[in-house]
Amino acid sequence: MSGFTVSSTVDSIAIGNFDGMHLGHKALFEKLTQNGGIVVIEHFRATLTPHIYRTFFTDLPIFFYDFEFIRQMSPETFVKKLVSDFPKLKRIVVGEDFLFGLNRSGNTESLKKLFCGEVVVIKEVKLKEQPIHSRFIRKLIESGDIDRANSMLGRVYEIWGEVVSGQGIGKEKLVPTINLYTGRFLLPKPGVYATETSIDGKYFSSVTFVGHRVTTDGNFSIETHIIDKDLAEVRGKVSIRWNRYIRGNRKFDSLDDLKKQILKDIEVACEKR
């Protein structure tokens, strides 16, 4: 991709999309050398870990290739690019379903033929007989099955967002909330969740709503309430860890009814599991 910097130290790479940086991906990273790196084939779409957010879940250097830039390359040209970008490259680690090059015409066997170094192929990783794939984790999150998604991620699902203005009625008539815009991060099923919200690097217990505000203005929002903390006005970027689903989105007859339900949601979020 434009602006890519050649690495003169990396001697092994893992290649993939690595959306989620989940347990299956970590199995590839474990086969890298001390001077290993990660090559991300970046698809620009709603995702679990957009672009540089992948760096939060590894200490390895990450190098990004734009999928649209490399998709027209033949398998031979792609491998030549790898060797050019990583002059000391001796090992490539991929999953057994790895395909590359024009029309996905290259596979693990052709990679072994085209690359003169070592090619390590990692078999599909499973959790309780269920294959771990990003597409499956995305479906779990979209269905609100946060527990299973987190198990496959090997961590709690986390998204980042910029603080934006809300309706202005939360603090006065409901409970105070921080409203977020999260860009390309994949959002969970609409509803209310037990969460943790990070502000200035510190995590606070919270309860978070995602969905359309059907009781008030009908607009879509992501609103997180910090439990038992009276924080000053929050600005900039915060993150949310999604621990578990509490309930679905629903319309209430009044703001008083909504507030009563929110207080019940907070009680549920505070319960020990």
mmCIF file of N, CA, C and O in Angstrom, residues 121-180:
data_model
loop_
_atom_site.group_PDB
_atom_site.id
_atom_site.type_symbol
_atom_site.label_atom_id
_atom_site.label_comp_id
_atom_site.label_asym_id
_atom_site.label_seq_id
_atom_site.Cartn_x
_atom_site.Cartn_y
_atom_site.Cartn_z
ATOM 1 N N VAL A 121 1.803 -23.799 8.239
ATOM 2 C CA VAL A 121 0.352 -23.781 8.066
ATOM 3 C C VAL A 121 -0.309 -24.251 9.359
ATOM 4 O O VAL A 121 -0.051 -25.356 9.831
ATOM 5 N N ILE A 122 -1.148 -23.389 9.929
ATOM 6 C CA ILE A 122 -1.810 -23.685 11.199
ATOM 7 C C ILE A 122 -3.210 -24.233 10.948
ATOM 8 O O ILE A 122 -4.002 -23.636 10.218
ATOM 9 N N LYS A 123 -3.506 -25.356 11.574
ATOM 10 C CA LYS A 123 -4.821 -25.955 11.428
ATOM 11 C C LYS A 123 -5.877 -25.127 12.162
ATOM 12 O O LYS A 123 -5.575 -24.359 13.068
ATOM 13 N N GLU A 124 -7.112 -25.318 11.756
ATOM 14 C CA GLU A 124 -8.241 -24.612 12.335
ATOM 15 C C GLU A 124 -8.284 -24.792 13.850
ATOM 16 O O GLU A 124 -8.186 -25.903 14.367
ATOM 17 N N VAL A 125 -8.410 -23.681 14.578
ATOM 18 C CA VAL A 125 -8.502 -23.715 16.039
ATOM 19 C C VAL A 125 -9.970 -23.801 16.441
ATOM 20 O O VAL A 125 -10.814 -23.108 15.875
ATOM 21 N N LYS A 126 -10.259 -24.667 17.421
ATOM 22 C CA LYS A 126 -11.642 -24.853 17.849
ATOM 23 C C LYS A 126 -11.768 -24.600 19.345
ATOM 24 O O LYS A 126 -10.812 -24.756 20.108
ATOM 25 N N LEU A 127 -12.976 -24.227 19.759
ATOM 26 C CA LEU A 127 -13.328 -24.077 21.162
ATOM 27 C C LEU A 127 -14.582 -24.896 21.387
ATOM 28 O O LEU A 127 -15.641 -24.570 20.847
ATOM 29 N N LYS A 128 -14.448 -25.968 22.155
ATOM 30 C CA LYS A 128 -15.570 -26.894 22.386
ATOM 31 C C LYS A 128 -16.160 -27.353 21.051
ATOM 32 O O LYS A 128 -17.377 -27.300 20.832
ATOM 33 N N GLU A 129 -15.285 -27.780 20.157
ATOM 34 C CA GLU A 129 -15.633 -28.314 18.837
ATOM 35 C C GLU A 129 -16.145 -27.266 17.860
ATOM 36 O O GLU A 129 -16.472 -27.590 16.715
ATOM 37 N N GLN A 130 -16.237 -26.013 18.281
ATOM 38 C CA GLN A 130 -16.689 -24.951 17.383
ATOM 39 C C GLN A 130 -15.480 -24.243 16.784
ATOM 40 O O GLN A 130 -14.665 -23.689 17.518
ATOM 41 N N PRO A 131 -15.334 -24.264 15.451
ATOM 42 C CA PRO A 131 -14.225 -23.539 14.826
ATOM 43 C C PRO A 131 -14.277 -22.052 15.166
ATOM 44 O O PRO A 131 -15.352 -21.453 15.214
ATOM 45 N N ILE A 132 -13.129 -21.480 15.434
ATOM 46 C CA ILE A 132 -13.042 -20.059 15.769
ATOM 47 C C ILE A 132 -12.729 -19.266 14.511
ATOM 48 O O ILE A 132 -11.638 -19.376 13.946
ATOM 49 N N HIS A 133 -13.713 -18.486 14.058
ATOM 50 C CA HIS A 133 -13.546 -17.630 12.885
ATOM 51 C C HIS A 133 -14.140 -16.259 13.198
ATOM 52 O O HIS A 133 -15.128 -16.149 13.933
ATOM 53 N N SER A 134 -13.571 -15.223 12.611
ATOM 54 C CA SER A 134 -14.069 -13.860 12.841
ATOM 55 C C SER A 134 -15.525 -13.737 12.433
ATOM 56 O O SER A 134 -16.316 -13.067 13.106
ATOM 57 N N ARG A 135 -15.906 -14.361 11.322
ATOM 58 C CA ARG A 135 -17.281 -14.232 10.834
ATOM 59 C C ARG A 135 -18.271 -14.818 11.831
ATOM 60 O O ARG A 135 -19.387 -14.294 11.992
ATOM 61 N N PHE A 136 -17.875 -15.878 12.520
ATOM 62 C CA PHE A 136 -18.762 -16.479 13.506
ATOM 63 C C PHE A 136 -18.838 -15.594 14.753
ATOM 64 O O PHE A 136 -19.916 -15.403 15.325
ATOM 65 N N ILE A 137 -17.714 -15.030 15.155
ATOM 66 C CA ILE A 137 -17.704 -14.129 16.313
ATOM 67 C C ILE A 137 -18.568 -12.908 16.028
ATOM 68 O O ILE A 137 -19.310 -12.439 16.902
ATOM 69 N N ARG A 138 -18.483 -12.398 14.809
ATOM 70 C CA ARG A 138 -19.316 -11.236 14.453
ATOM 71 C C ARG A 138 -20.802 -11.577 14.587
ATOM 72 O O ARG A 138 -21.596 -10.769 15.085
ATOM 73 N N LYS A 139 -21.205 -12.769 14.151
ATOM 74 C CA LYS A 139 -22.605 -13.172 14.261
ATOM 75 C C LYS A 139 -23.040 -13.285 15.720
ATOM 76 O O LYS A 139 -24.162 -12.920 16.079
ATOM 77 N N LEU A 140 -22.147 -13.792 16.564
ATOM 78 C CA LEU A 140 -22.459 -13.901 17.996
ATOM 79 C C LEU A 140 -22.684 -12.526 18.607
ATOM 80 O O LEU A 140 -23.636 -12.319 19.373
ATOM 81 N N ILE A 141 -21.817 -11.578 18.268
ATOM 82 C CA ILE A 141 -21.955 -10.223 18.812
ATOM 83 C C ILE A 141 -23.241 -9.584 18.304
ATOM 84 O O ILE A 141 -23.979 -8.946 19.072
ATOM 85 N N GLU A 142 -23.520 -9.753 17.028
ATOM 86 C CA GLU A 142 -24.729 -9.154 16.454
ATOM 87 C C GLU A 142 -26.006 -9.773 17.015
ATOM 88 O O GLU A 142 -27.068 -9.162 16.969
ATOM 89 N N SER A 143 -25.899 -10.992 17.563
ATOM 90 C CA SER A 143 -27.068 -11.646 18.156
ATOM 91 C C SER A 143 -27.138 -11.441 19.668
ATOM 92 O O SER A 143 -28.058 -11.931 20.322
ATOM 93 N N GLY A 144 -26.137 -10.725 20.230
ATOM 94 C CA GLY A 144 -26.130 -10.456 21.663
ATOM 95 C C GLY A 144 -25.505 -11.546 22.506
ATOM 96 O O GLY A 144 -25.519 -11.464 23.738
ATOM 97 N N ASP A 145 -24.931 -12.567 21.866
ATOM 98 C CA ASP A 145 -24.302 -13.667 22.613
ATOM 99 C C ASP A 145 -22.868 -13.278 22.958
ATOM 100 O O ASP A 145 -21.895 -13.824 22.424
ATOM 101 N N ILE A 146 -22.743 -12.331 23.875
ATOM 102 C CA ILE A 146 -21.445 -11.774 24.227
ATOM 103 C C ILE A 146 -20.558 -12.798 24.920
ATOM 104 O O ILE A 146 -19.338 -12.826 24.720
ATOM 105 N N ASP A 147 -21.138 -13.659 25.748
ATOM 106 C CA ASP A 147 -20.353 -14.660 26.469
ATOM 107 C C ASP A 147 -19.547 -15.537 25.511
ATOM 108 O O ASP A 147 -18.333 -15.717 25.682
ATOM 109 N N ARG A 148 -20.205 -16.093 24.518
ATOM 110 C CA ARG A 148 -19.514 -16.981 23.573
ATOM 111 C C ARG A 148 -18.530 -16.211 22.716
ATOM 112 O O ARG A 148 -17.430 -16.701 22.415
ATOM 113 N N ALA A 149 -18.912 -14.997 22.328
ATOM 114 C CA ALA A 149 -17.998 -14.179 21.526
ATOM 115 C C ALA A 149 -16.712 -13.898 22.297
ATOM 116 O O ALA A 149 -15.608 -14.040 21.762
ATOM 117 N N ASN A 150 -16.847 -13.522 23.571
ATOM 118 C CA ASN A 150 -15.675 -13.225 24.381
ATOM 119 C C ASN A 150 -14.801 -14.459 24.593
ATOM 120 O O ASN A 150 -13.568 -14.361 24.647
ATOM 121 N N SER A 151 -15.446 -15.624 24.715
ATOM 122 C CA SER A 151 -14.681 -16.863 24.876
ATOM 123 C C SER A 151 -13.811 -17.122 23.658
ATOM 124 O O SER A 151 -12.660 -17.548 23.781
ATOM 125 N N MET A 152 -14.349 -16.872 22.475
ATOM 126 C CA MET A 152 -13.595 -17.105 21.255
ATOM 127 C C MET A 152 -12.542 -16.030 20.995
ATOM 128 O O MET A 152 -11.490 -16.295 20.408
ATOM 129 N N LEU A 153 -12.850 -14.823 21.435
ATOM 130 C CA LEU A 153 -11.851 -13.758 21.318
ATOM 131 C C LEU A 153 -10.681 -13.999 22.257
ATOM 132 O O LEU A 153 -9.547 -13.599 21.982
ATOM 133 N N GLY A 154 -10.959 -14.647 23.395
ATOM 134 C CA GLY A 154 -9.932 -14.800 24.417
ATOM 135 C C GLY A 154 -9.762 -13.521 25.224
ATOM 136 O O GLY A 154 -8.757 -13.339 25.915
ATOM 137 N N ARG A 155 -10.745 -12.659 25.158
ATOM 138 C CA ARG A 155 -10.745 -11.371 25.849
ATOM 139 C C ARG A 155 -12.165 -10.822 25.799
ATOM 140 O O ARG A 155 -13.033 -11.404 25.136
ATOM 141 N N VAL A 156 -12.391 -9.702 26.471
ATOM 142 C CA VAL A 156 -13.694 -9.049 26.422
ATOM 143 C C VAL A 156 -13.748 -8.141 25.195
ATOM 144 O O VAL A 156 -12.811 -7.375 24.939
ATOM 145 N N TYR A 157 -14.827 -8.250 24.431
ATOM 146 C CA TYR A 157 -14.972 -7.416 23.238
ATOM 147 C C TYR A 157 -14.962 -5.948 23.636
ATOM 148 O O TYR A 157 -15.670 -5.532 24.554
ATOM 149 N N GLU A 158 -14.160 -5.159 22.922
ATOM 150 C CA GLU A 158 -13.991 -3.754 23.279
ATOM 151 C C GLU A 158 -14.059 -2.885 22.030
ATOM 152 O O GLU A 158 -13.496 -3.236 20.988
ATOM 153 N N ILE A 159 -14.763 -1.762 22.157
ATOM 154 C CA ILE A 159 -14.832 -0.798 21.066
ATOM 155 C C ILE A 159 -14.449 0.579 21.586
ATOM 156 O O ILE A 159 -14.569 0.857 22.776
ATOM 157 N N TRP A 160 -13.993 1.424 20.675
ATOM 158 C CA TRP A 160 -13.609 2.785 21.029
ATOM 159 C C TRP A 160 -14.515 3.771 20.302
ATOM 160 O O TRP A 160 -15.021 3.479 19.217
ATOM 161 N N GLY A 161 -14.709 4.939 20.902
ATOM 162 C CA GLY A 161 -15.538 5.947 20.262
ATOM 163 C C GLY A 161 -15.248 7.343 20.777
ATOM 164 O O GLY A 161 -14.634 7.529 21.837
ATOM 165 N N GLU A 162 -15.698 8.312 20.003
ATOM 166 C CA GLU A 162 -15.574 9.716 20.379
ATOM 167 C C GLU A 162 -16.839 10.163 21.110
ATOM 168 O O GLU A 162 -17.955 9.829 20.712
ATOM 169 N N VAL A 163 -16.650 10.934 22.172
ATOM 170 C CA VAL A 163 -17.791 11.464 22.920
ATOM 171 C C VAL A 163 -18.513 12.506 22.071
ATOM 172 O O VAL A 163 -17.879 13.399 21.489
ATOM 173 N N VAL A 164 -19.835 12.362 21.983
ATOM 174 C CA VAL A 164 -20.655 13.303 21.222
ATOM 175 C C VAL A 164 -21.793 13.791 22.110
ATOM 176 O O VAL A 164 -22.060 13.241 23.179
ATOM 177 N N SER A 165 -22.483 14.826 21.654
ATOM 178 C CA SER A 165 -23.608 15.368 22.413
ATOM 179 C C SER A 165 -24.808 14.439 22.330
ATOM 180 O O SER A 165 -25.080 13.850 21.283
ATOM 181 N N GLY A 166 -25.541 14.311 23.430
ATOM 182 C CA GLY A 166 -26.753 13.505 23.459
ATOM 183 C C GLY A 166 -27.992 14.377 23.438
ATOM 184 O O GLY A 166 -27.958 15.527 23.003
ATOM 185 N N GLN A 167 -29.104 13.827 23.946
ATOM 186 C CA GLN A 167 -30.351 14.583 23.978
ATOM 187 C C GLN A 167 -30.327 15.701 25.020
ATOM 188 O O GLN A 167 -31.038 16.687 24.888
ATOM 189 N N GLY A 168 -29.554 15.491 26.060
ATOM 190 C CA GLY A 168 -29.519 16.476 27.133
ATOM 191 C C GLY A 168 -30.531 16.233 28.233
ATOM 192 O O GLY A 168 -30.685 17.056 29.132
ATOM 193 N N ILE A 169 -31.257 15.090 28.175
ATOM 194 C CA ILE A 169 -32.273 14.831 29.201
ATOM 195 C C ILE A 169 -31.831 13.778 30.204
ATOM 196 O O ILE A 169 -32.483 13.593 31.234
ATOM 197 N N GLY A 170 -30.730 13.080 29.915
ATOM 198 C CA GLY A 170 -30.312 11.983 30.770
ATOM 199 C C GLY A 170 -30.046 12.402 32.202
ATOM 200 O O GLY A 170 -30.614 11.845 33.150
ATOM 201 N N LYS A 171 -29.179 13.372 32.374
ATOM 202 C CA LYS A 171 -28.785 13.791 33.722
ATOM 203 C C LYS A 171 -29.954 14.368 34.495
ATOM 204 O O LYS A 171 -30.068 14.180 35.720
ATOM 205 N N GLU A 172 -30.860 15.068 33.816
ATOM 206 C CA GLU A 172 -31.971 15.736 34.497
ATOM 207 C C GLU A 172 -33.150 14.806 34.787
ATOM 208 O O GLU A 172 -33.747 14.865 35.866
ATOM 209 N N LYS A 173 -33.473 13.939 33.822
ATOM 210 C CA LYS A 173 -34.702 13.154 33.955
ATOM 211 C C LYS A 173 -34.486 11.640 34.033
ATOM 212 O O LYS A 173 -35.407 10.918 34.420
ATOM 213 N N LEU A 174 -33.306 11.170 33.656
ATOM 214 C CA LEU A 174 -33.048 9.723 33.683
ATOM 215 C C LEU A 174 -31.798 9.457 34.527
ATOM 216 O O LEU A 174 -31.852 9.562 35.737
ATOM 217 N N VAL A 175 -30.706 9.094 33.909
ATOM 218 C CA VAL A 175 -29.411 8.978 34.578
ATOM 219 C C VAL A 175 -28.370 9.603 33.647
ATOM 220 O O VAL A 175 -28.544 9.607 32.423
ATOM 221 N N PRO A 176 -27.285 10.141 34.169
ATOM 222 C CA PRO A 176 -26.270 10.745 33.301
ATOM 223 C C PRO A 176 -25.580 9.695 32.428
ATOM 224 O O PRO A 176 -25.281 8.595 32.893
ATOM 225 N N THR A 177 -25.384 10.032 31.168
ATOM 226 C CA THR A 177 -24.740 9.094 30.245
ATOM 227 C C THR A 177 -23.682 9.813 29.407
ATOM 228 O O THR A 177 -23.731 11.023 29.216
ATOM 229 N N ILE A 178 -22.760 8.998 28.911
ATOM 230 C CA ILE A 178 -21.781 9.456 27.931
ATOM 231 C C ILE A 178 -22.225 8.902 26.588
ATOM 232 O O ILE A 178 -22.445 7.686 26.449
ATOM 233 N N ASN A 179 -22.378 9.758 25.592
ATOM 234 C CA ASN A 179 -22.825 9.342 24.267
ATOM 235 C C ASN A 179 -21.635 9.227 23.333
ATOM 236 O O ASN A 179 -20.752 10.094 23.326
ATOM 237 N N LEU A 180 -21.624 8.163 22.522
ATOM 238 C CA LEU A 180 -20.454 7.886 21.693
ATOM 239 C C LEU A 180 -20.784 7.737 20.222
ATOM 240 O O LEU A 180 -21.881 7.284 19.846
#
